[in-house]
mmCIF file of C-alpha atoms in Angstrom:
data_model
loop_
_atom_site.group_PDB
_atom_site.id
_atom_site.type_symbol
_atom_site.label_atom_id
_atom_site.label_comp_id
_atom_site.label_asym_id
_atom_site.label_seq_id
_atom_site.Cartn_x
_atom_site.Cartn_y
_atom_site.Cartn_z
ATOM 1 C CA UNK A 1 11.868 8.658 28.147
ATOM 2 C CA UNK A 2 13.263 11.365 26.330
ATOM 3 C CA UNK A 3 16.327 11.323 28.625
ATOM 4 C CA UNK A 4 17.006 8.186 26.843
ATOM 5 C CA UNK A 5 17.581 9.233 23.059
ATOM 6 C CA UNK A 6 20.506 8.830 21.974
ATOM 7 C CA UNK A 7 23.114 11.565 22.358
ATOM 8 C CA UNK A 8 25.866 12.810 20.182
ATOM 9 C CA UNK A 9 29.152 15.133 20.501
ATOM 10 C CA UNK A 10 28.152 17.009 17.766
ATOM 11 C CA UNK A 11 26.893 19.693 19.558
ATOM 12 C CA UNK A 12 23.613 22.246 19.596
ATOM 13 C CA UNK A 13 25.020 25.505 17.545
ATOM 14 C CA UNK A 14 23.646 26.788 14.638
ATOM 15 C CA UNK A 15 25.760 25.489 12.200
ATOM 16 C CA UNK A 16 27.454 21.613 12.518
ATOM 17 C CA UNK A 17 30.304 20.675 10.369
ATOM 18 C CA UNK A 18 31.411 16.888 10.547
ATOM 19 C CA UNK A 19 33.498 15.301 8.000
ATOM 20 C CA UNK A 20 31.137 14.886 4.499
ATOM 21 C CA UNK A 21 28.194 16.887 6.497
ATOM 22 C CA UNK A 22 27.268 19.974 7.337
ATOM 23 C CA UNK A 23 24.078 20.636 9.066
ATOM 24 C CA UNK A 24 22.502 24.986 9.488
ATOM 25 C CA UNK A 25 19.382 25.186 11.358
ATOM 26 C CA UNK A 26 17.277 28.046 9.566
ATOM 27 C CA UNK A 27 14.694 30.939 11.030
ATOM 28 C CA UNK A 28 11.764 29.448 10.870
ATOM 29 C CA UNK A 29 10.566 32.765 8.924
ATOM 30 C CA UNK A 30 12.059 30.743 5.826
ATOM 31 C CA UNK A 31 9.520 27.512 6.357
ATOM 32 C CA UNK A 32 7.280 28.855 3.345
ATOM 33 C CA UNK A 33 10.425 28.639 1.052
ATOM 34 C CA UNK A 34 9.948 24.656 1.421
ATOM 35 C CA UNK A 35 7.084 23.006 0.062
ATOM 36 C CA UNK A 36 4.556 21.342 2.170
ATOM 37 C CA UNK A 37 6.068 22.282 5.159
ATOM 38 C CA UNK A 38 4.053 25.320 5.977
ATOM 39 C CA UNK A 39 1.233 23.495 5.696
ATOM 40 C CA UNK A 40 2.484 20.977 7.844
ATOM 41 C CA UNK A 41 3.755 23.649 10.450
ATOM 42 C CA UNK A 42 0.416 25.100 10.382
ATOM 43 C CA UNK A 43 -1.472 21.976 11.538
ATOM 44 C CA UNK A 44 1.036 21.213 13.738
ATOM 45 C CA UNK A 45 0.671 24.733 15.364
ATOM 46 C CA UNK A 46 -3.003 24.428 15.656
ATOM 47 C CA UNK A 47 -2.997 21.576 17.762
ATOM 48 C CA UNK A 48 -1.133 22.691 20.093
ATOM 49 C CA UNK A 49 -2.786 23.307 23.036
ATOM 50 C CA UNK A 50 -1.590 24.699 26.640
ATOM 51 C CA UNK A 51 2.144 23.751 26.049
ATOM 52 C CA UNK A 52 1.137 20.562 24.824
ATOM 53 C CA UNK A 53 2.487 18.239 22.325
ATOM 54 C CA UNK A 54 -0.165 17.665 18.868
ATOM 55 C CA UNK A 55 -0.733 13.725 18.878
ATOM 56 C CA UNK A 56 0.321 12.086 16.028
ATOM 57 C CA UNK A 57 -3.298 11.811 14.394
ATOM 58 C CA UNK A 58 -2.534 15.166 12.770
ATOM 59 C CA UNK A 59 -0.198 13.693 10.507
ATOM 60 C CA UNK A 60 -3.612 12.195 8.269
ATOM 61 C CA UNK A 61 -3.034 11.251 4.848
ATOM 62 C CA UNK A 62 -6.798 12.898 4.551
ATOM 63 C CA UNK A 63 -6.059 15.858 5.575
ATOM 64 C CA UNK A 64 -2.800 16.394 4.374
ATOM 65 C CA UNK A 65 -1.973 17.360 0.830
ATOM 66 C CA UNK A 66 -0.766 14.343 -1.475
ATOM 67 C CA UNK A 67 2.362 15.641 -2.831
ATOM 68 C CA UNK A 68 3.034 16.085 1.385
ATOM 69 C CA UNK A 69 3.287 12.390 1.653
ATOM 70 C CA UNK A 70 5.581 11.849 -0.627
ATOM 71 C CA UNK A 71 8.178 14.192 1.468
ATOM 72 C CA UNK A 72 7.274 13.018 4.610
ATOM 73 C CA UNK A 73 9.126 11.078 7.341
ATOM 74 C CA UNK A 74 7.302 9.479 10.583
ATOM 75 C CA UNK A 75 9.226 8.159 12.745
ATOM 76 C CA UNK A 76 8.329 6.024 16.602
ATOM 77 C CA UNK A 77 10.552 6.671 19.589
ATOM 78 C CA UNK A 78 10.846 3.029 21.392
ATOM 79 C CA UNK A 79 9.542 3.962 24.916
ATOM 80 C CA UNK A 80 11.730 0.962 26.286
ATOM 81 C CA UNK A 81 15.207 1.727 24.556
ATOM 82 C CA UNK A 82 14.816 5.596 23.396
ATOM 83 C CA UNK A 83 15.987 3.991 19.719
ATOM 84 C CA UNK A 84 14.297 6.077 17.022
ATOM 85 C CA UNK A 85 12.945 3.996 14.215
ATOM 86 C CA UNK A 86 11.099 5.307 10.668
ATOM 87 C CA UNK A 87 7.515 4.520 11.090
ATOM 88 C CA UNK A 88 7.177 5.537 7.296
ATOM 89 C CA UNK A 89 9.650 7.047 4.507
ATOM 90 C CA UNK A 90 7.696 8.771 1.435
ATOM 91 C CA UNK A 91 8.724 7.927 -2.056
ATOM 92 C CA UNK A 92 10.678 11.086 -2.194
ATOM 93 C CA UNK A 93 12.915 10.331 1.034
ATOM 94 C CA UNK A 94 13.789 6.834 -0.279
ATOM 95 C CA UNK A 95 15.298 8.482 -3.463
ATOM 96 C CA UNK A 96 17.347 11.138 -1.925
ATOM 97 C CA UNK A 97 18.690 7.807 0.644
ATOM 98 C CA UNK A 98 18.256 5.595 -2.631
ATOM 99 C CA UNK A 99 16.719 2.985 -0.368
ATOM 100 C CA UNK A 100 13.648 2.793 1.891
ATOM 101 C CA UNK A 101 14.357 3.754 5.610
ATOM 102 C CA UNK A 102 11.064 1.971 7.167
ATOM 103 C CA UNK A 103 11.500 -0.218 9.724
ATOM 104 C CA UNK A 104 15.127 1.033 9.927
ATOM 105 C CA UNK A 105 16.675 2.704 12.849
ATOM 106 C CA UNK A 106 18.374 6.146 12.587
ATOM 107 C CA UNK A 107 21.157 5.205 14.854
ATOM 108 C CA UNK A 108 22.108 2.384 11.875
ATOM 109 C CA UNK A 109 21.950 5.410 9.690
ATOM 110 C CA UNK A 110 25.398 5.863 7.615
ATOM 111 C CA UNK A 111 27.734 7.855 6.769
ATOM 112 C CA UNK A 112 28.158 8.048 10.682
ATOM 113 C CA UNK A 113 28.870 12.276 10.716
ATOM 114 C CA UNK A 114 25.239 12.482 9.603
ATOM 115 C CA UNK A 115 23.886 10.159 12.048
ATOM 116 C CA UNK A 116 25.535 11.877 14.650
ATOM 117 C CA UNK A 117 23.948 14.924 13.811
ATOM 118 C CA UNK A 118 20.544 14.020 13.159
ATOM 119 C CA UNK A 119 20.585 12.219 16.775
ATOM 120 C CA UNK A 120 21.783 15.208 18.613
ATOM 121 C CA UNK A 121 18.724 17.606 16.709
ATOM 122 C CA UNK A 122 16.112 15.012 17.743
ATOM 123 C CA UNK A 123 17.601 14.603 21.312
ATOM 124 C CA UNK A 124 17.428 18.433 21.161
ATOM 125 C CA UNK A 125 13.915 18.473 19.736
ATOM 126 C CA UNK A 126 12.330 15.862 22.468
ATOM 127 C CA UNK A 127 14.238 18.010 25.172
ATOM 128 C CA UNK A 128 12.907 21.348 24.113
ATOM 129 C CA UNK A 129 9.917 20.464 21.587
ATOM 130 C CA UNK A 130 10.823 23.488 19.205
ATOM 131 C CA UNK A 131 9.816 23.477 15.983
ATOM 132 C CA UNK A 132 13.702 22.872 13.615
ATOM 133 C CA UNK A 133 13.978 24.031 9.976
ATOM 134 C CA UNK A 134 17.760 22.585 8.873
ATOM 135 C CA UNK A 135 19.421 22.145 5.875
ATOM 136 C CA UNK A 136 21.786 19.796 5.854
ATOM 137 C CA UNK A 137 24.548 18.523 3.259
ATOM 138 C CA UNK A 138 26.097 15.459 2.602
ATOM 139 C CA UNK A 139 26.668 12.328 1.082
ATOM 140 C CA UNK A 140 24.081 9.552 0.799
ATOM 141 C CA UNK A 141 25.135 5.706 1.007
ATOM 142 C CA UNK A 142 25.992 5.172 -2.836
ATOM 143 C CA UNK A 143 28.031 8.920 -2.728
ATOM 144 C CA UNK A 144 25.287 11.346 -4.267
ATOM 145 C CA UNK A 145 25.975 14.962 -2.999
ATOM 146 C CA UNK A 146 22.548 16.070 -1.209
ATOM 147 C CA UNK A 147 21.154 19.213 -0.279
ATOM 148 C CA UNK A 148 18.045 18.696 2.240
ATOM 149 C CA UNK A 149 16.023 21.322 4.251
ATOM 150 C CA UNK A 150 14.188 19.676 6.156
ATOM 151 C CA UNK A 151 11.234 20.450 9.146
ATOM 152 C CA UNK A 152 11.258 18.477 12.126
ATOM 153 C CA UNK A 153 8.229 18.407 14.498
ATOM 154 C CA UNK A 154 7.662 16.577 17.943
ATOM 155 C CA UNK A 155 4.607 14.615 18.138
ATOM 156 C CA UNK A 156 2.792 12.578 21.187
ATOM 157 C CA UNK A 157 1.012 9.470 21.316
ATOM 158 C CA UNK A 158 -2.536 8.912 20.096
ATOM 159 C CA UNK A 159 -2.947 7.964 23.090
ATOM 160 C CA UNK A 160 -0.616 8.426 25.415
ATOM 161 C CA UNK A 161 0.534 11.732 27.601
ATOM 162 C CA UNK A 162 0.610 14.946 25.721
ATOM 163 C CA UNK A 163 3.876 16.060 27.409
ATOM 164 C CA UNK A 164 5.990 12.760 26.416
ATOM 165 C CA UNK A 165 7.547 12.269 23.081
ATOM 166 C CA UNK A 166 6.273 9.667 21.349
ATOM 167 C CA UNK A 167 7.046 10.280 17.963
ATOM 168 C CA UNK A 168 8.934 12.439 15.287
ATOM 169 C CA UNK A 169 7.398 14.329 11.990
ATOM 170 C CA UNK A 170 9.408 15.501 8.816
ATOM 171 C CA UNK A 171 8.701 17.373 6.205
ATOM 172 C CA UNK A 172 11.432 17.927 3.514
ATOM 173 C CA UNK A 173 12.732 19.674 -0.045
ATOM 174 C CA UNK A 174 15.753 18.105 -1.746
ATOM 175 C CA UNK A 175 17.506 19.548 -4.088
#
């Protein structure tokens, strides 16, 4: 399945410039510099067993803390199409995007340099499963300068095979 995600030219290297964005992936030594995420990172870590991928039952609004939510992105990979579509957009997310993503596909995300990006780091993320701490930089849809760093997790099914990806988790600070 994984073979399927969308690709991009952008590229893999450390730091991707495309007209409007700009995208740095970060050591993730700096992941208690964003809140929420190193709490996020921690469960994530601890459920990951034998090389496997944590099921998506550890992101639980129970467990989690509440201002988490609200910075949070979940998002499905189709197992038919390898289209990656937000499951969930906290109230956070929707104002740096100044709309609500859910139920949206990121390849219909816009300006086009960003979506190119993004898809390459999650194509990257469901080949390798590493844990990515970015910040990226660019223009949102009604021309708002952004600043995001932003932790990106790989997830499996509830119940599916713990070496597929199933699903994507973000965590993110905007400033």
């Amino acid at each position: 399945m994984t073979s399927r995600l969308l690709r991009s030219n952008t590229g893999e290297d450390s730091l991707t410039r495309a007209k409007g964005c700009q995208r740095t992936f970060l050591p993730l030594d700096d992941i208690a510099t964003i809140p929420n995420a190193a709490d996020l990172f921690a469960v994530w870590q601890a459920a990951r067993r034998d090389g496997e991928l944590p099921a998506k039952s550890i992101v639980d609004p129970v467990t989690l803390k509440p201002n988490t939510l609200s910075h949070l992105i979940l998002m499905d990979v189709e197992k038919e199409t390898g289209r990656i579509r937000y499951r969930l957009t906290g109230t956070a997310v929707d104002r740096v995007q100044n709309r609500n993503l859910t139920g949206h596909y990121v390849d219909e995300n816009r300006p086009l340099e960003l979506r190119d990006i993004l898809l390459s780091d999650l194509s990257k993320l469901a080949r390798d499963w590493e844990p990515q701490l970015a910040e990226m930089r660019f223009q949102n849809r009604t021309g708002h300068s952004r600043r995001v760093r932003v932790l990106r997790l790989a997830l499996s099914a509830i119940d599916g095979p713990a070496n597929e990806v199933a699903h994507f988790v973000l965590v993110f600070d905007a400033t």
